[in-house]
One Martini backbone bead per residue (centre of mass of N, CA, C, O) as a GRO file, in nm:
protein
  218
    1UNK     BB    1   9.314   2.939  15.198
    2UNK     BB    2   9.246   2.978  14.896
    3UNK     BB    3   8.938   2.968  14.937
    4UNK     BB    4   8.919   3.216  15.121
    5UNK     BB    5   9.034   3.419  14.917
    6UNK     BB    6   8.822   3.374  14.696
    7UNK     BB    7   8.577   3.451  14.867
    8UNK     BB    8   8.675   3.733  14.934
    9UNK     BB    9   8.683   3.837  14.637
   10UNK     BB   10   8.377   3.799  14.582
   11UNK     BB   11   8.276   3.998  14.833
   12UNK     BB   12   8.404   4.280  14.819
   13UNK     BB   13   8.231   4.439  14.612
   14UNK     BB   14   7.946   4.400  14.732
   15UNK     BB   15   8.016   4.529  15.007
   16UNK     BB   16   8.106   4.808  14.913
   17UNK     BB   17   7.842   4.881  14.773
   18UNK     BB   18   7.649   4.836  15.011
   19UNK     BB   19   7.771   5.049  15.213
   20UNK     BB   20   7.785   5.296  15.031
   21UNK     BB   21   7.482   5.320  14.942
   22UNK     BB   22   7.361   5.317  15.219
   23UNK     BB   23   7.497   5.580  15.329
   24UNK     BB   24   7.434   5.772  15.090
   25UNK     BB   25   7.125   5.750  15.126
   26UNK     BB   26   7.108   5.885  15.396
   27UNK     BB   27   7.232   6.155  15.304
   28UNK     BB   28   7.028   6.221  15.084
   29UNK     BB   29   6.772   6.218  15.259
   30UNK     BB   30   6.860   6.436  15.456
   31UNK     BB   31   6.887   6.660  15.245
   32UNK     BB   32   6.596   6.647  15.135
   33UNK     BB   33   6.482   6.709  15.449
   34UNK     BB   34   6.719   6.953  15.544
   35UNK     BB   35   7.001   6.792  15.603
   36UNK     BB   36   7.357   6.881  15.535
   37UNK     BB   37   7.573   6.743  15.710
   38UNK     BB   38   7.668   6.497  15.537
   39UNK     BB   39   7.723   6.652  15.277
   40UNK     BB   40   7.947   6.847  15.400
   41UNK     BB   41   8.119   6.568  15.477
   42UNK     BB   42   8.104   6.373  15.212
   43UNK     BB   43   7.863   6.133  15.236
   44UNK     BB   44   7.739   6.189  14.938
   45UNK     BB   45   7.905   5.916  14.835
   46UNK     BB   46   8.070   5.661  14.614
   47UNK     BB   47   8.306   5.662  14.809
   48UNK     BB   48   8.407   5.421  15.028
   49UNK     BB   49   8.610   5.582  15.205
   50UNK     BB   50   8.388   5.770  15.341
   51UNK     BB   51   8.252   5.492  15.501
   52UNK     BB   52   8.494   5.372  15.630
   53UNK     BB   53   8.571   5.168  15.905
   54UNK     BB   54   8.853   5.027  16.001
   55UNK     BB   55   8.726   4.836  16.213
   56UNK     BB   56   8.422   4.767  16.120
   57UNK     BB   57   8.489   4.710  15.798
   58UNK     BB   58   8.769   4.540  15.828
   59UNK     BB   59   8.888   4.398  16.080
   60UNK     BB   60   8.649   4.239  16.196
   61UNK     BB   61   8.552   4.077  15.943
   62UNK     BB   62   8.826   3.949  15.868
   63UNK     BB   63   8.883   3.800  16.130
   64UNK     BB   64   8.619   3.636  16.140
   65UNK     BB   65   8.661   3.492  15.869
   66UNK     BB   66   8.960   3.359  15.920
   67UNK     BB   67   8.850   3.210  16.198
   68UNK     BB   68   8.558   3.088  16.145
   69UNK     BB   69   8.312   3.234  16.207
   70UNK     BB   70   7.960   3.191  16.236
   71UNK     BB   71   7.983   3.512  16.222
   72UNK     BB   72   7.928   3.832  16.078
   73UNK     BB   73   8.069   4.159  16.165
   74UNK     BB   74   7.974   4.505  16.091
   75UNK     BB   75   8.064   4.857  16.010
   76UNK     BB   76   8.001   5.175  15.937
   77UNK     BB   77   8.010   5.500  15.912
   78UNK     BB   78   7.814   5.707  16.046
   79UNK     BB   79   7.557   5.913  15.962
   80UNK     BB   80   7.502   6.237  16.011
   81UNK     BB   81   7.210   6.357  16.202
   82UNK     BB   82   7.007   6.650  16.230
   83UNK     BB   83   6.703   6.669  16.351
   84UNK     BB   84   6.658   6.986  16.370
   85UNK     BB   85   6.686   7.018  16.036
   86UNK     BB   86   6.439   6.889  15.992
   87UNK     BB   87   6.128   6.963  15.903
   88UNK     BB   88   6.010   6.668  16.021
   89UNK     BB   89   6.171   6.485  16.228
   90UNK     BB   90   5.996   6.231  16.294
   91UNK     BB   91   5.918   6.166  16.001
   92UNK     BB   92   6.193   6.199  15.839
   93UNK     BB   93   6.359   5.980  15.991
   94UNK     BB   94   6.224   5.742  15.861
   95UNK     BB   95   6.331   5.797  15.571
   96UNK     BB   96   6.629   5.805  15.636
   97UNK     BB   97   6.643   5.514  15.752
   98UNK     BB   98   6.509   5.366  15.498
   99UNK     BB   99   6.717   5.428  15.269
  100UNK     BB  100   6.929   5.209  15.318
  101UNK     BB  101   6.766   4.942  15.285
  102UNK     BB  102   6.650   5.022  15.008
  103UNK     BB  103   6.923   5.016  14.862
  104UNK     BB  104   6.975   4.712  14.913
  105UNK     BB  105   6.728   4.607  14.760
  106UNK     BB  106   6.811   4.725  14.486
  107UNK     BB  107   7.085   4.578  14.470
  108UNK     BB  108   6.972   4.292  14.481
  109UNK     BB  109   6.823   4.327  14.214
  110UNK     BB  110   7.068   4.379  14.038
  111UNK     BB  111   7.216   4.106  14.094
  112UNK     BB  112   6.983   3.929  13.995
  113UNK     BB  113   6.975   4.033  13.707
  114UNK     BB  114   7.266   3.956  13.643
  115UNK     BB  115   7.239   3.649  13.684
  116UNK     BB  116   7.018   3.612  13.468
  117UNK     BB  117   7.176   3.734  13.229
  118UNK     BB  118   7.412   3.535  13.231
  119UNK     BB  119   7.239   3.287  13.174
  120UNK     BB  120   7.094   3.394  12.915
  121UNK     BB  121   7.402   3.434  12.779
  122UNK     BB  122   7.586   3.190  12.863
  123UNK     BB  123   7.740   3.296  13.130
  124UNK     BB  124   7.961   3.073  13.339
  125UNK     BB  125   8.143   3.237  13.512
  126UNK     BB  126   8.210   3.169  13.831
  127UNK     BB  127   8.291   3.444  13.953
  128UNK     BB  128   8.042   3.612  13.854
  129UNK     BB  129   7.822   3.433  13.968
  130UNK     BB  130   7.914   3.450  14.264
  131UNK     BB  131   7.898   3.758  14.286
  132UNK     BB  132   7.597   3.786  14.230
  133UNK     BB  133   7.507   3.606  14.467
  134UNK     BB  134   7.653   3.773  14.684
  135UNK     BB  135   7.499   4.037  14.634
  136UNK     BB  136   7.227   3.935  14.726
  137UNK     BB  137   7.304   3.835  15.010
  138UNK     BB  138   7.434   4.088  15.133
  139UNK     BB  139   7.185   4.278  15.096
  140UNK     BB  140   6.984   4.108  15.259
  141UNK     BB  141   7.136   4.115  15.522
  142UNK     BB  142   7.150   4.426  15.556
  143UNK     BB  143   6.851   4.474  15.537
  144UNK     BB  144   6.759   4.299  15.781
  145UNK     BB  145   6.950   4.403  16.001
  146UNK     BB  146   6.867   4.716  15.984
  147UNK     BB  147   6.552   4.643  16.060
  148UNK     BB  148   6.610   4.608  16.335
  149UNK     BB  149   6.424   4.716  16.630
  150UNK     BB  150   6.722   4.861  16.721
  151UNK     BB  151   6.886   5.090  16.861
  152UNK     BB  152   7.072   5.238  16.594
  153UNK     BB  153   6.916   5.108  16.397
  154UNK     BB  154   6.697   5.164  16.150
  155UNK     BB  155   6.457   5.021  16.286
  156UNK     BB  156   6.474   5.196  16.544
  157UNK     BB  157   6.420   5.467  16.406
  158UNK     BB  158   6.148   5.395  16.289
  159UNK     BB  159   6.010   5.327  16.556
  160UNK     BB  160   6.047   5.606  16.684
  161UNK     BB  161   5.872   5.755  16.462
  162UNK     BB  162   5.599   5.581  16.519
  163UNK     BB  163   5.585   5.656  16.795
  164UNK     BB  164   5.488   5.809  17.043
  165UNK     BB  165   5.656   6.043  17.209
  166UNK     BB  166   5.695   5.900  17.483
  167UNK     BB  167   5.771   5.616  17.371
  168UNK     BB  168   6.002   5.715  17.195
  169UNK     BB  169   6.184   5.816  17.420
  170UNK     BB  170   6.206   5.547  17.573
  171UNK     BB  171   6.313   5.376  17.335
  172UNK     BB  172   6.576   5.552  17.276
  173UNK     BB  173   6.733   5.456  17.542
  174UNK     BB  174   6.846   5.187  17.415
  175UNK     BB  175   7.092   5.280  17.242
  176UNK     BB  176   7.328   5.244  17.456
  177UNK     BB  177   7.263   4.908  17.427
  178UNK     BB  178   7.243   4.805  17.130
  179UNK     BB  179   7.513   4.665  17.068
  180UNK     BB  180   7.488   4.446  17.296
  181UNK     BB  181   7.222   4.324  17.204
  182UNK     BB  182   7.315   4.225  16.927
  183UNK     BB  183   7.546   4.044  17.021
  184UNK     BB  184   7.370   3.861  17.198
  185UNK     BB  185   7.184   3.761  16.968
  186UNK     BB  186   7.410   3.622  16.815
  187UNK     BB  187   7.521   3.425  17.034
  188UNK     BB  188   7.214   3.307  17.083
  189UNK     BB  189   7.075   3.267  16.801
  190UNK     BB  190   6.820   3.482  16.755
  191UNK     BB  191   6.851   3.655  16.494
  192UNK     BB  192   6.740   3.443  16.283
  193UNK     BB  193   6.429   3.499  16.351
  194UNK     BB  194   6.456   3.763  16.177
  195UNK     BB  195   6.633   3.729  15.923
  196UNK     BB  196   6.504   3.498  15.760
  197UNK     BB  197   6.215   3.605  15.704
  198UNK     BB  198   6.301   3.873  15.571
  199UNK     BB  199   6.474   3.746  15.343
  200UNK     BB  200   6.257   3.567  15.217
  201UNK     BB  201   6.055   3.787  15.144
  202UNK     BB  202   6.248   3.962  14.974
  203UNK     BB  203   6.323   3.743  14.767
  204UNK     BB  204   6.038   3.689  14.661
  205UNK     BB  205   5.991   3.975  14.561
  206UNK     BB  206   6.227   3.984  14.358
  207UNK     BB  207   6.139   3.735  14.188
  208UNK     BB  208   5.874   3.862  14.102
  209UNK     BB  209   5.992   4.106  13.950
  210UNK     BB  210   6.188   3.911  13.754
  211UNK     BB  211   6.006   3.701  13.609
  212UNK     BB  212   5.985   3.817  13.319
  213UNK     BB  213   6.291   3.787  13.260
  214UNK     BB  214   6.314   3.486  13.309
  215UNK     BB  215   6.118   3.404  13.083
  216UNK     BB  216   6.258   3.552  12.845
  217UNK     BB  217   6.553   3.394  12.896
  218UNK     BB  218   6.450   3.079  12.884
   0.00000   0.00000   0.00000
Protein backbone atom coordinates (compact mmCIF):
# COMPACT_ATOMS: atom_id res chain seq x y z
CA UNK A 1 0.00 0.00 0.00
CA UNK A 2 2.88 2.40 0.83
CA UNK A 3 4.29 1.88 -2.66
CA UNK A 4 0.90 2.63 -4.22
CA UNK A 5 0.62 5.86 -2.23
CA UNK A 6 4.16 6.90 -3.24
CA UNK A 7 3.41 6.22 -6.90
CA UNK A 8 0.18 8.17 -6.59
CA UNK A 9 2.07 11.16 -5.12
CA UNK A 10 4.56 11.06 -8.01
CA UNK A 11 1.81 11.15 -10.64
CA UNK A 12 -0.62 13.66 -9.09
CA UNK A 13 1.16 16.86 -10.16
CA UNK A 14 1.95 15.74 -13.74
CA UNK A 15 -1.65 14.59 -14.23
CA UNK A 16 -3.12 17.84 -12.88
CA UNK A 17 -0.85 19.92 -15.14
CA UNK A 18 -1.61 17.66 -18.10
CA UNK A 19 -5.39 17.89 -17.91
CA UNK A 20 -5.42 21.58 -16.91
CA UNK A 21 -3.27 22.82 -19.77
CA UNK A 22 -4.94 20.44 -22.21
CA UNK A 23 -8.39 21.87 -21.50
CA UNK A 24 -7.21 25.47 -21.14
CA UNK A 25 -5.54 25.17 -24.55
CA UNK A 26 -8.84 24.11 -26.12
CA UNK A 27 -10.50 27.15 -24.53
CA UNK A 28 -7.75 29.51 -25.68
CA UNK A 29 -7.86 28.19 -29.26
CA UNK A 30 -11.65 28.49 -29.36
CA UNK A 31 -11.47 32.11 -28.20
CA UNK A 32 -8.72 32.85 -30.72
CA UNK A 33 -10.90 31.56 -33.55
CA UNK A 34 -13.97 33.48 -32.43
CA UNK A 35 -15.84 31.44 -29.79
CA UNK A 36 -15.67 32.90 -26.28
CA UNK A 37 -18.06 30.34 -24.73
CA UNK A 38 -15.37 28.50 -22.74
CA UNK A 39 -13.60 31.73 -21.85
CA UNK A 40 -16.78 33.25 -20.40
CA UNK A 41 -17.29 30.09 -18.34
CA UNK A 42 -13.83 30.47 -16.83
CA UNK A 43 -12.34 27.49 -18.66
CA UNK A 44 -9.37 29.40 -20.11
CA UNK A 45 -7.76 28.99 -16.71
CA UNK A 46 -4.70 27.30 -15.20
CA UNK A 47 -6.75 26.51 -12.10
CA UNK A 48 -7.21 22.70 -12.23
CA UNK A 49 -10.45 22.97 -10.24
CA UNK A 50 -12.07 24.60 -13.28
CA UNK A 51 -11.42 21.49 -15.38
CA UNK A 52 -11.83 18.63 -12.92
CA UNK A 53 -14.80 16.34 -13.30
CA UNK A 54 -15.33 14.72 -9.85
CA UNK A 55 -16.19 11.33 -11.33
CA UNK A 56 -14.04 11.22 -14.46
CA UNK A 57 -10.94 12.96 -13.13
CA UNK A 58 -10.84 11.71 -9.54
CA UNK A 59 -13.08 8.79 -8.63
CA UNK A 60 -12.67 6.55 -11.69
CA UNK A 61 -8.85 6.83 -12.05
CA UNK A 62 -8.23 6.50 -8.28
CA UNK A 63 -10.46 3.42 -7.96
CA UNK A 64 -8.91 1.78 -11.03
CA UNK A 65 -5.41 2.53 -9.72
CA UNK A 66 -5.91 1.14 -6.22
CA UNK A 67 -7.71 -2.00 -7.39
CA UNK A 68 -4.78 -2.77 -9.65
CA UNK A 69 -6.60 -2.33 -12.95
CA UNK A 70 -4.48 -3.19 -16.03
CA UNK A 71 -5.48 0.16 -17.52
CA UNK A 72 -6.30 3.61 -16.20
CA UNK A 73 -9.09 5.65 -17.65
CA UNK A 74 -10.34 9.11 -16.84
CA UNK A 75 -11.50 12.35 -18.34
CA UNK A 76 -11.73 16.06 -17.55
CA UNK A 77 -14.77 18.29 -17.87
CA UNK A 78 -15.22 18.88 -21.61
CA UNK A 79 -14.58 22.42 -22.84
CA UNK A 80 -17.75 23.80 -24.47
CA UNK A 81 -17.26 24.95 -28.06
CA UNK A 82 -19.99 26.60 -30.11
CA UNK A 83 -19.16 25.70 -33.70
CA UNK A 84 -21.43 28.41 -35.02
CA UNK A 85 -19.35 31.14 -33.40
CA UNK A 86 -16.08 30.05 -34.99
CA UNK A 87 -15.11 32.18 -37.97
CA UNK A 88 -14.68 29.15 -40.24
CA UNK A 89 -16.26 26.35 -38.19
CA UNK A 90 -15.07 23.28 -40.11
CA UNK A 91 -11.49 24.49 -40.44
CA UNK A 92 -11.19 26.20 -37.05
CA UNK A 93 -12.51 23.18 -35.16
CA UNK A 94 -9.46 21.24 -36.35
CA UNK A 95 -7.18 23.74 -34.66
CA UNK A 96 -9.32 23.90 -31.51
CA UNK A 97 -9.22 20.09 -31.24
CA UNK A 98 -5.49 19.95 -32.00
CA UNK A 99 -4.65 22.53 -29.32
CA UNK A 100 -5.15 20.07 -26.44
CA UNK A 101 -2.83 17.28 -27.67
CA UNK A 102 -0.32 19.93 -28.79
CA UNK A 103 -0.23 21.29 -25.23
CA UNK A 104 0.47 17.78 -23.92
CA UNK A 105 3.33 17.34 -26.38
CA UNK A 106 4.85 20.64 -25.22
CA UNK A 107 4.46 19.58 -21.58
CA UNK A 108 6.11 16.23 -22.31
CA UNK A 109 9.01 18.24 -23.75
CA UNK A 110 9.14 20.36 -20.59
CA UNK A 111 9.30 17.30 -18.31
CA UNK A 112 11.95 15.70 -20.54
CA UNK A 113 14.08 18.85 -20.38
CA UNK A 114 13.64 18.86 -16.60
CA UNK A 115 14.81 15.24 -16.29
CA UNK A 116 17.86 15.97 -18.47
CA UNK A 117 18.64 19.12 -16.45
CA UNK A 118 18.41 17.21 -13.16
CA UNK A 119 20.87 14.62 -14.42
CA UNK A 120 23.16 17.29 -15.86
CA UNK A 121 23.22 19.07 -12.49
CA UNK A 122 23.82 15.75 -10.69
CA UNK A 123 20.53 16.02 -8.84
CA UNK A 124 19.38 12.44 -8.44
CA UNK A 125 16.61 12.93 -5.87
CA UNK A 126 14.43 9.87 -6.67
CA UNK A 127 11.09 11.63 -6.14
CA UNK A 128 11.83 14.47 -8.57
CA UNK A 129 13.41 12.15 -11.14
CA UNK A 130 10.39 9.87 -11.03
CA UNK A 131 8.03 12.84 -11.27
CA UNK A 132 9.84 14.14 -14.36
CA UNK A 133 9.68 10.69 -15.97
CA UNK A 134 6.00 10.41 -15.00
CA UNK A 135 5.38 13.83 -16.57
CA UNK A 136 6.75 12.63 -19.90
CA UNK A 137 4.77 9.39 -19.78
CA UNK A 138 1.47 10.96 -18.68
CA UNK A 139 1.55 13.60 -21.38
CA UNK A 140 2.52 11.15 -24.11
CA UNK A 141 -0.37 8.90 -23.06
CA UNK A 142 -2.86 11.78 -23.09
CA UNK A 143 -1.42 13.04 -26.39
CA UNK A 144 -1.79 9.65 -28.11
CA UNK A 145 -5.14 8.81 -26.53
CA UNK A 146 -6.78 12.08 -27.51
CA UNK A 147 -5.57 11.79 -31.10
CA UNK A 148 -7.49 8.53 -31.48
CA UNK A 149 -9.75 9.27 -34.48
CA UNK A 150 -13.01 8.50 -32.71
CA UNK A 151 -15.39 11.33 -31.77
CA UNK A 152 -15.74 12.93 -29.28
CA UNK A 153 -11.97 12.59 -28.78
CA UNK A 154 -9.83 15.30 -30.33
CA UNK A 155 -8.69 12.98 -33.10
CA UNK A 156 -12.32 12.41 -34.02
CA UNK A 157 -12.95 16.16 -34.17
CA UNK A 158 -9.89 16.61 -36.37
CA UNK A 159 -11.05 13.82 -38.68
CA UNK A 160 -14.49 15.41 -38.91
CA UNK A 161 -12.92 18.69 -39.96
CA UNK A 162 -10.77 17.03 -42.60
CA UNK A 163 -13.48 14.94 -44.26
CA UNK A 164 -15.76 16.33 -47.01
CA UNK A 165 -19.05 17.71 -45.66
CA UNK A 166 -21.24 14.66 -46.31
CA UNK A 167 -18.71 12.15 -44.97
CA UNK A 168 -17.96 14.45 -42.04
CA UNK A 169 -21.64 14.51 -41.07
CA UNK A 170 -21.87 10.71 -41.28
CA UNK A 171 -18.65 10.25 -39.31
CA UNK A 172 -19.83 12.65 -36.59
CA UNK A 173 -22.81 10.37 -35.90
CA UNK A 174 -20.36 7.95 -34.26
CA UNK A 175 -19.99 10.39 -31.36
CA UNK A 176 -23.00 9.04 -29.47
CA UNK A 177 -21.26 5.65 -29.32
CA UNK A 178 -17.70 6.97 -28.95
CA UNK A 179 -17.38 6.39 -25.21
CA UNK A 180 -18.46 2.75 -25.51
CA UNK A 181 -16.19 2.17 -28.52
CA UNK A 182 -13.18 3.43 -26.57
CA UNK A 183 -14.01 1.28 -23.53
CA UNK A 184 -14.41 -1.77 -25.78
CA UNK A 185 -11.05 -1.10 -27.44
CA UNK A 186 -9.45 -0.93 -23.99
CA UNK A 187 -10.95 -4.18 -22.76
CA UNK A 188 -10.06 -5.95 -26.00
CA UNK A 189 -6.51 -4.60 -25.69
CA UNK A 190 -6.71 -3.21 -29.21
CA UNK A 191 -6.05 0.37 -28.16
CA UNK A 192 -2.36 -0.40 -27.66
CA UNK A 193 -1.92 -0.82 -31.41
CA UNK A 194 -2.70 2.88 -31.75
CA UNK A 195 -1.20 4.16 -28.51
CA UNK A 196 2.23 2.54 -28.68
CA UNK A 197 3.25 3.64 -32.20
CA UNK A 198 2.03 7.21 -31.65
CA UNK A 199 3.83 7.45 -28.30
CA UNK A 200 7.04 5.98 -29.72
CA UNK A 201 7.09 8.42 -32.64
CA UNK A 202 6.31 11.38 -30.34
CA UNK A 203 9.02 10.35 -27.87
CA UNK A 204 11.62 10.01 -30.63
CA UNK A 205 10.67 13.47 -31.89
CA UNK A 206 11.06 14.96 -28.41
CA UNK A 207 14.43 13.27 -27.88
CA UNK A 208 15.60 14.63 -31.21
CA UNK A 209 14.57 18.14 -30.15
CA UNK A 210 16.44 17.94 -26.83
CA UNK A 211 19.48 16.12 -28.22
CA UNK A 212 21.62 19.33 -28.27
CA UNK A 213 20.85 19.86 -24.56
CA UNK A 214 21.64 16.22 -23.81
CA UNK A 215 25.02 16.54 -25.50
CA UNK A 216 25.74 19.87 -23.80
CA UNK A 217 25.04 18.52 -20.30
CA UNK A 218 26.70 15.13 -20.79
